[in-house]
Coordinates of C-alpha atoms in Angstrom, one line a residue:
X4 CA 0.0 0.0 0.0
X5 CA 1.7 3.8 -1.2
X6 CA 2.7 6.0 1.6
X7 CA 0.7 9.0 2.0
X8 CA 1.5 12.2 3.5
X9 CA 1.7 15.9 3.2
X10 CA 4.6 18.7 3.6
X11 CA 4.6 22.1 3.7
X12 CA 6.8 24.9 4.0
X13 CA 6.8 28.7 4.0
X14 CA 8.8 31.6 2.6
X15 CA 8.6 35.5 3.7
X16 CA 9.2 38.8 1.0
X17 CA 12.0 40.3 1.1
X18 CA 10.0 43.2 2.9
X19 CA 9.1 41.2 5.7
X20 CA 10.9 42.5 8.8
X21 CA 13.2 39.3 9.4
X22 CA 14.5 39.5 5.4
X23 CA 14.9 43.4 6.2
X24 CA 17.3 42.8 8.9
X25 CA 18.8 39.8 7.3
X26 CA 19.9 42.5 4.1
X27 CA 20.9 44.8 6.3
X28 CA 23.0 42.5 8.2
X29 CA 24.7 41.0 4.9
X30 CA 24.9 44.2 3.0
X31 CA 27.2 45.1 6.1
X32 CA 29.0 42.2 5.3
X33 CA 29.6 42.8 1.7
X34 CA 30.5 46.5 2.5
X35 CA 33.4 45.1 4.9
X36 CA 34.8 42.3 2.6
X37 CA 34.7 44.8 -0.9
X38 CA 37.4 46.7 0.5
X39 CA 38.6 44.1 3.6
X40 CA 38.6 40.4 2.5
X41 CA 39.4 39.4 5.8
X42 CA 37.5 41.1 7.8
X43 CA 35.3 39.6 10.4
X44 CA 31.7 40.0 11.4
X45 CA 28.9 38.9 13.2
X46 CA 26.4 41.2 12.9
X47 CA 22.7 41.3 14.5
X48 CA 20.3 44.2 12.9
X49 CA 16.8 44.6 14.7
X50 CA 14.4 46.7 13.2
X51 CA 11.0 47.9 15.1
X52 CA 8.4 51.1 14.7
X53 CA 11.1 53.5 12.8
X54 CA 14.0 52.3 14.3
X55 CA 16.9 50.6 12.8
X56 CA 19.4 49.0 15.7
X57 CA 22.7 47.5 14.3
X58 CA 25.0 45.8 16.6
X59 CA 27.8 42.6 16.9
X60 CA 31.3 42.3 16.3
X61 CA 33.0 43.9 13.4
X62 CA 36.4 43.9 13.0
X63 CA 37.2 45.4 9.4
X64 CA 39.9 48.1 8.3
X65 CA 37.2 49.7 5.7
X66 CA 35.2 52.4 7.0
X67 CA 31.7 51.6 6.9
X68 CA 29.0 54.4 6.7
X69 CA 26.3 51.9 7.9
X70 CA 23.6 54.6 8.4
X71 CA 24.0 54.7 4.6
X72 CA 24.2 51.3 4.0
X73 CA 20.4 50.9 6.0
X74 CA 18.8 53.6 4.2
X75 CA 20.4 51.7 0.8
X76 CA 18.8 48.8 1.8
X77 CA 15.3 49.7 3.1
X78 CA 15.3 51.7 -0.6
X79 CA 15.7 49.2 -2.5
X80 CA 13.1 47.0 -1.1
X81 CA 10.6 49.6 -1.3
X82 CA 10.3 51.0 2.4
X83 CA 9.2 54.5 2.2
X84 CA 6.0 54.7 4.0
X85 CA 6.5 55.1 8.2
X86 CA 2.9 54.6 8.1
X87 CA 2.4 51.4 6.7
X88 CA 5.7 49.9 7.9
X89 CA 9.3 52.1 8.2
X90 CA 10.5 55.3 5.9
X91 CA 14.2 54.5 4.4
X92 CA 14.3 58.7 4.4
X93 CA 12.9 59.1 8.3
X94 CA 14.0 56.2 10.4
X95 CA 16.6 56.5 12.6
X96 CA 19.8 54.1 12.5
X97 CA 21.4 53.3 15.8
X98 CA 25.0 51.3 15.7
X99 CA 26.4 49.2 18.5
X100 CA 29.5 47.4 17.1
X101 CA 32.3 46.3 18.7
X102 CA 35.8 44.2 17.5
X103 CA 35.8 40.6 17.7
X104 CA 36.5 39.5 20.8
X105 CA 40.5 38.5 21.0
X106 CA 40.3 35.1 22.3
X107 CA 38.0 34.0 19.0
X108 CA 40.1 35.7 16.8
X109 CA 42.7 33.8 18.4
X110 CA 41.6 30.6 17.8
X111 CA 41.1 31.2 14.1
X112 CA 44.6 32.4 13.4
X113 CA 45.9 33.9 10.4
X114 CA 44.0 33.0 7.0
X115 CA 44.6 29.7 5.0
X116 CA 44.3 25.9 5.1
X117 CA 45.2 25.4 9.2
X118 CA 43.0 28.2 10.5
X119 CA 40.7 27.4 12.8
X120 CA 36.7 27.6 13.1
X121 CA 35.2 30.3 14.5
X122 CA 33.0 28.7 16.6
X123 CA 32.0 25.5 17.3
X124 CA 28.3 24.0 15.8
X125 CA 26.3 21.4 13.8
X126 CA 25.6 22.1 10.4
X127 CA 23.5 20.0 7.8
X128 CA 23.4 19.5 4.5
X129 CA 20.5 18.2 1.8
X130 CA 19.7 17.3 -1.7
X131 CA 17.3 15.6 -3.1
X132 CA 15.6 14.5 -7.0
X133 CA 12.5 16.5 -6.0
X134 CA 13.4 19.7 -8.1
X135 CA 15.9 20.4 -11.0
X136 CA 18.1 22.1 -8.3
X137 CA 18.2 20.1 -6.3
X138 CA 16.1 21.1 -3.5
X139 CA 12.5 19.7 -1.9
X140 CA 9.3 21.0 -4.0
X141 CA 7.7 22.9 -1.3
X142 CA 10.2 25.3 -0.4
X143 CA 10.7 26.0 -4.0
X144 CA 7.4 26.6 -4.7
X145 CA 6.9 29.1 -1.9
X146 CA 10.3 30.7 -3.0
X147 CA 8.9 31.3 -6.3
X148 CA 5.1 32.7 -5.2
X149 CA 7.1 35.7 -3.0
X150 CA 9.8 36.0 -5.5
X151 CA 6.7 36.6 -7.7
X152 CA 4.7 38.7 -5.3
X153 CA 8.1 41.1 -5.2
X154 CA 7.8 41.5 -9.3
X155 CA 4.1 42.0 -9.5
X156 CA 4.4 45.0 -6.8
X157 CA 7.9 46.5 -8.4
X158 CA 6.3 46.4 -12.0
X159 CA 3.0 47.9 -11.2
X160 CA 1.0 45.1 -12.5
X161 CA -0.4 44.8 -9.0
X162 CA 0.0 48.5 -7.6
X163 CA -2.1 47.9 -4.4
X164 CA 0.8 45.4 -3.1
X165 CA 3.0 46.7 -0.4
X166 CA 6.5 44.8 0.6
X167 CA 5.5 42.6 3.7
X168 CA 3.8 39.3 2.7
X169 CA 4.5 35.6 3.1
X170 CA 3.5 32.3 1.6
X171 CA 3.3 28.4 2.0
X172 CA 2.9 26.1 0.1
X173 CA 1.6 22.0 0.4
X174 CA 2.6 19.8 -1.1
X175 CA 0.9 16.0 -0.8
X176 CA 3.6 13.3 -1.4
X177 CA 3.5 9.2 -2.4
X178 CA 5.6 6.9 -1.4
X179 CA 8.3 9.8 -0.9
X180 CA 7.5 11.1 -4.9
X181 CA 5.9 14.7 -4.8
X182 CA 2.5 14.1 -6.9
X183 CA 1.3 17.5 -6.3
X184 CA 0.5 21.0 -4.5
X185 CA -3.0 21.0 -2.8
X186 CA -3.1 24.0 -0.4
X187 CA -1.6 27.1 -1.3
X188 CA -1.6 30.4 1.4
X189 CA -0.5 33.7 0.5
X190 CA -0.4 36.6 3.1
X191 CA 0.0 39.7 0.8
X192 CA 0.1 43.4 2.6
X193 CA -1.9 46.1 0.7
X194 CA -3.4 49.8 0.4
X195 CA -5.9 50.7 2.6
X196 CA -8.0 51.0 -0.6
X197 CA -8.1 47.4 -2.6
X198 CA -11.2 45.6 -2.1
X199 CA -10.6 42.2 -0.9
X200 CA -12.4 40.3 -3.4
X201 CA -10.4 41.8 -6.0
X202 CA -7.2 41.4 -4.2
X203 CA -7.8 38.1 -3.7
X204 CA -8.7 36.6 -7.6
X205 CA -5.6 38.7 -8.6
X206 CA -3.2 37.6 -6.5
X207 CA -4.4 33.9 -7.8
X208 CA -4.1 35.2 -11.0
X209 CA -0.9 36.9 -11.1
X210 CA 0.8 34.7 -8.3
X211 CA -0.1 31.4 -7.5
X212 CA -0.6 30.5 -11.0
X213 CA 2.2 31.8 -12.7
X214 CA 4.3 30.2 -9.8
X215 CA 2.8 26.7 -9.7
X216 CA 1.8 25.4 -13.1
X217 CA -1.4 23.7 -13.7
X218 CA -0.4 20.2 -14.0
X219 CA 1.4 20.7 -10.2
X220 CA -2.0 21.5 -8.6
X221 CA -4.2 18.9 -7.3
X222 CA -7.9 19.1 -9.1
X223 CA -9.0 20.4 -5.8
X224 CA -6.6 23.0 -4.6
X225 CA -7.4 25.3 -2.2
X226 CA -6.1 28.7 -2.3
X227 CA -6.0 30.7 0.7
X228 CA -5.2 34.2 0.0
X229 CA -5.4 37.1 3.3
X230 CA -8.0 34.9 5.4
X231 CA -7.8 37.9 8.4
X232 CA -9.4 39.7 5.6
X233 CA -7.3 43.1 6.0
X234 CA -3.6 43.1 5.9
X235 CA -3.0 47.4 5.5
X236 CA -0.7 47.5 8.7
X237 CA 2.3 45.3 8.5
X238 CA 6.5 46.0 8.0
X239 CA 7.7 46.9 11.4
X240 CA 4.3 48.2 12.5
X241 CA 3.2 44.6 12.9
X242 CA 6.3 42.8 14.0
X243 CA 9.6 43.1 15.6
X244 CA 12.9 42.2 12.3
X245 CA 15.9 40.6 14.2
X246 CA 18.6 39.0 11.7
X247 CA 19.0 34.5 11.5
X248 CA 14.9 34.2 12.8
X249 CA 13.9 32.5 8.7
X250 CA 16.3 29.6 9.1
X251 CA 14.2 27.0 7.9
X252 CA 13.2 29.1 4.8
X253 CA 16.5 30.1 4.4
X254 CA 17.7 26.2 4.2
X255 CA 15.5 23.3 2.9
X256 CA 11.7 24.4 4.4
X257 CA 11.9 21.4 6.7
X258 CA 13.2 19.1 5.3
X259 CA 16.5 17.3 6.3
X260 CA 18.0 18.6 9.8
X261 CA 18.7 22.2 10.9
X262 CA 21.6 23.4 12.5
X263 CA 21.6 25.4 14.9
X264 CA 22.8 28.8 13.6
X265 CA 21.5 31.1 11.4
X266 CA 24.0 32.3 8.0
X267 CA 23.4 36.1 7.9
X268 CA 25.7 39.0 9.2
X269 CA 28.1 36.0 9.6
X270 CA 31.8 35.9 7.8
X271 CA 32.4 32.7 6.2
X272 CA 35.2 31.7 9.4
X273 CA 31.9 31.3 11.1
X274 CA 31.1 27.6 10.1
X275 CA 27.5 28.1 10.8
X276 CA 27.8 29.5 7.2
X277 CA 30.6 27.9 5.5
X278 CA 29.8 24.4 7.1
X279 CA 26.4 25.2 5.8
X280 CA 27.9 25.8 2.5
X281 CA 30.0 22.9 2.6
X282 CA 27.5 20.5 3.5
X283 CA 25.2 21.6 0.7
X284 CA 28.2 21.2 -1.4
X285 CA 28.8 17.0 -0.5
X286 CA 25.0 16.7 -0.5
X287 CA 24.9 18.2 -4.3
X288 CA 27.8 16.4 -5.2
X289 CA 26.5 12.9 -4.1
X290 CA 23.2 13.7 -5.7
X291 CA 24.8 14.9 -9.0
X292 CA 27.2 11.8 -9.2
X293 CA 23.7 9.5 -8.8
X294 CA 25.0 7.6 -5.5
X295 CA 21.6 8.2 -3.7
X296 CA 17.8 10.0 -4.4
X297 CA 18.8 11.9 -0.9
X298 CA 21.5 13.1 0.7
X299 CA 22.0 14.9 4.2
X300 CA 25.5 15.4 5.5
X301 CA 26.2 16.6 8.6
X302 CA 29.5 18.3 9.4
X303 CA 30.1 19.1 12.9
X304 CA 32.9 21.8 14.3
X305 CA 34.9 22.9 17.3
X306 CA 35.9 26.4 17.7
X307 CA 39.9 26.5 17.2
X308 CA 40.0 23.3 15.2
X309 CA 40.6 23.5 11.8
X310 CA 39.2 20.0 11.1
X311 CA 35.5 18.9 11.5
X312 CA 34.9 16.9 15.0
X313 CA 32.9 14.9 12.9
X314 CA 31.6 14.3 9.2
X315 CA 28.4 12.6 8.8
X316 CA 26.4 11.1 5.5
X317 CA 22.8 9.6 5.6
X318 CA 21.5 8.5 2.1
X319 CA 18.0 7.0 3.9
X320 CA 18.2 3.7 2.0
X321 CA 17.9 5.3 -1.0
X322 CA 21.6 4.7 -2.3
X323 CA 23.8 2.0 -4.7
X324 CA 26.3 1.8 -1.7
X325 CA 26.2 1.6 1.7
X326 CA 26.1 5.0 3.7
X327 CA 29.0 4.4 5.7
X328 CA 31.5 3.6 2.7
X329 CA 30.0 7.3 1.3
X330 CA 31.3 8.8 4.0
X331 CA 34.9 7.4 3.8
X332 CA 35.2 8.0 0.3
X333 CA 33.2 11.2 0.8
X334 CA 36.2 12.7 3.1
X335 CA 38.9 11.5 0.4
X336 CA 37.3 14.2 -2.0
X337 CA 36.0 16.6 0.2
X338 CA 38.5 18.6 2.4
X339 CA 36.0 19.8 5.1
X340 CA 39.1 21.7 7.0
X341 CA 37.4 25.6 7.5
X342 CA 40.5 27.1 5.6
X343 CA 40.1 24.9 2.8
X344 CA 36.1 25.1 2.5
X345 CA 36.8 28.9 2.3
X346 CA 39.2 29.0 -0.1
X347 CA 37.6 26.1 -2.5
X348 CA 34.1 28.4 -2.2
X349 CA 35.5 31.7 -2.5
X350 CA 33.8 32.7 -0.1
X351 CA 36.0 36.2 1.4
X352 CA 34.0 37.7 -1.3
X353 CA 31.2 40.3 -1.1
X354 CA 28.6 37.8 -2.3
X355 CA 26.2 37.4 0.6
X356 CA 23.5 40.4 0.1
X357 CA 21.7 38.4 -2.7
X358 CA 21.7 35.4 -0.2
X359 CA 19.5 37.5 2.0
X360 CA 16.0 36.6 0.4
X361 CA 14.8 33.0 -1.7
X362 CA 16.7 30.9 0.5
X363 CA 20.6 30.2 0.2
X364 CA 20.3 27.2 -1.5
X365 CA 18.6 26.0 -4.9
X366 CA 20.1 29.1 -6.8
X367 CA 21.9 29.9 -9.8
X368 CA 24.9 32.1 -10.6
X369 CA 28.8 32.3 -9.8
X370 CA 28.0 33.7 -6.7
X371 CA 26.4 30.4 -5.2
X372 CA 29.7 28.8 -5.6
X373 CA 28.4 25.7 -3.0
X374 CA 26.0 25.1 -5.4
X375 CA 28.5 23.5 -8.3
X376 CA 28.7 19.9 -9.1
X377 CA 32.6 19.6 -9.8
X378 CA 33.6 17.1 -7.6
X379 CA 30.5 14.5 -8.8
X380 CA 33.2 12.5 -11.2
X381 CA 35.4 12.5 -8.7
X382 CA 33.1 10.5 -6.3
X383 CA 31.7 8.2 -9.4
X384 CA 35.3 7.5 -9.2
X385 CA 36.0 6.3 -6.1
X386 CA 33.3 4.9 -5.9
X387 CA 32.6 2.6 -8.8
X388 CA 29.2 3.9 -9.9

């Protein structure tokens, strides 16, 4: 008898509070490492009423004009209205930064292949055959309906739309095999004008159905679009932005394991993002080479030590090979060593602002650098397959 059961996971606009400070935090970044490739950061932004609050460690010899930096960021979203959520013009940016604190940066050392993590932490890893990416279906899907909800509002061809929104998606699966999307929720804030009805037939119209195509939906979808009926007052009106709260929507919507860190405002000696990174990487890797359906790798790090504590691989039963002779062959091809993830990924680069919004994984371009699939004939080769 098939295996029934549903999944469903969310995304949030890249006006919603969370993905404000998230932007903020990384744009920081970026603005450090353009000039500073070394620097070091780990940045918290909290945005609430018409406040901006920027504080962490930064340790960068670029000067940083971070009140321009905010304004540049709340801009370019589309936040100029303190009454329906903050003004990029009016707010007021508050900074609180201090140097890394001595006795990390002296466990990292000096840049290269023996420095040391930057703190200690679990990360995890995923892929899977669900989506071209590779990446599970439902997270993709939402990822897609706010990327779309972001385009219909900057083009006009929904005018009414303000920044803040969020969707999920469900998806019903059998026997592990996604068959299709069955309940679809959009939360979409608006002008105090739009009639509801209208909003509501448009939004299906010009956002759930150009995201999921017809022959994804189930015959009986349900589309849930605004159910509190009003959504005028939203942005940091409604709720409080703090940077790393979207973890889940910034990794795999669920599925596979979460660390316990969040990526944003964090330079890449922080292995909360590059073991992130990495992992994705194996996981991709193993996918591409066709070892197994699904993939989740867990590295694991202590702060000082250069090598992971540990290096995990679970294929779920769904590989050609055992799981545990993966792994050993696994850490022949992959150096998992924080120096040598960093160097292999690029990642002292000013990359990570577009990594702020649609998740960090499942993307395309030169930035995404964990995202290649070089090493997949290199693990077809030691492993036979």
């Amino acid at each position: 008898m098939a295996t029934r059961y549903s999944f469903t996971s969310e995304s949030v606009t890249e006006g919603h509070p969370d993905k404000v400070a998230d932007r903020i935090s990384d744009s920081i970044l970026d603005a450090a490492t353009a000039e500073d490739r070394y620097s070091r950061e780990d940045c918290e932004t909290v945005l609430l009423q018409g406040i901006v609050v920027v504080t962490g460690q930064i340790s960068t010899s670029n000067r940083l004009g971070y009140a321009g930096i905010v304004r540049s960021v709340l801009r370019g979203i589309g936040l100029d209205n303190a009454l329906g959520y903050i003004d990029w013009k009016t707010c007021a940016v508050l900074v609180y930064a201090e140097v890394q604190s001595p006795d990390i940066s002296a466990g990292i050392g000096k840049p290269g292949r023996g420095m040391g993590a930057g703190d200690p932490g679990i990360m995890f890893g995923y892929a899977s055959g669900e989506t071209r990416k590779p990446m599970p279906l439902p997270i993709m899907l939402s990822h897609r309906m706010v990327r779309r909800l972001a385009q219909v509002r900057r083009d006009g061809t929904l005018p009414y739309l303000r920044p803040d929104g969020k969707s999920q998606v469900t998806v019903d699966y059998e026997d592990g095999v996604p068959v299709s999307a069955s309940r679809v929720v959009v939360a979409a804030q608006h002008t105090e004008k739009v009639d509801r009805s209208r909003l509501s037939e448009e939004i299906e119209a010009e956002v759930i159905r150009p995201s999921i195509p017809e022959e994804m939906l189930s015959s009986d979808a349900l589309f849930l679009v605004n159910e509190t009926g009003r959504f005028v007052i939203g942005g940091t009106r409604a709720d409080t932005g703090i940077t790393g709260r979207r973890i889940v929507a910034d990794t795999y919507g669920g599925f596979g394991s979460h660390g316990g860190g969040c990526f944003m405002g964090k330079d890449p000696t922080k292995v909360d993002r590059s073991g992130g990174y990495a992992a994705r990487y194996v996981a991709k890797n193993i996918f591409a080479a066709g070892i197994a359906l699904r993939c989740t790798v867990q590295p694991a790090y202590a702060i000082g030590v250069s090598e992971p504590v540990s290096f995990t691989i679970d294929i779920t039963g769904t590989g050609q090979v055992v799981g545990s002779l993966i792994g050993g062959e696994a850490s022949a091809v992959f150096d998992l060593s924080q120096g040598a993830v960093i160097e292999s990924l690029d990642l002292h680069r000013p990359i990570y602002r577009d990594t702020a919004c649609y998740g960090h994984f499942g993307r395309d371009g030169e930035k995404f650098s964990w995202e290649r699939t070089d090493r997949k004939r290199k693990m077809e080769q030691v492993l036979h397959v």
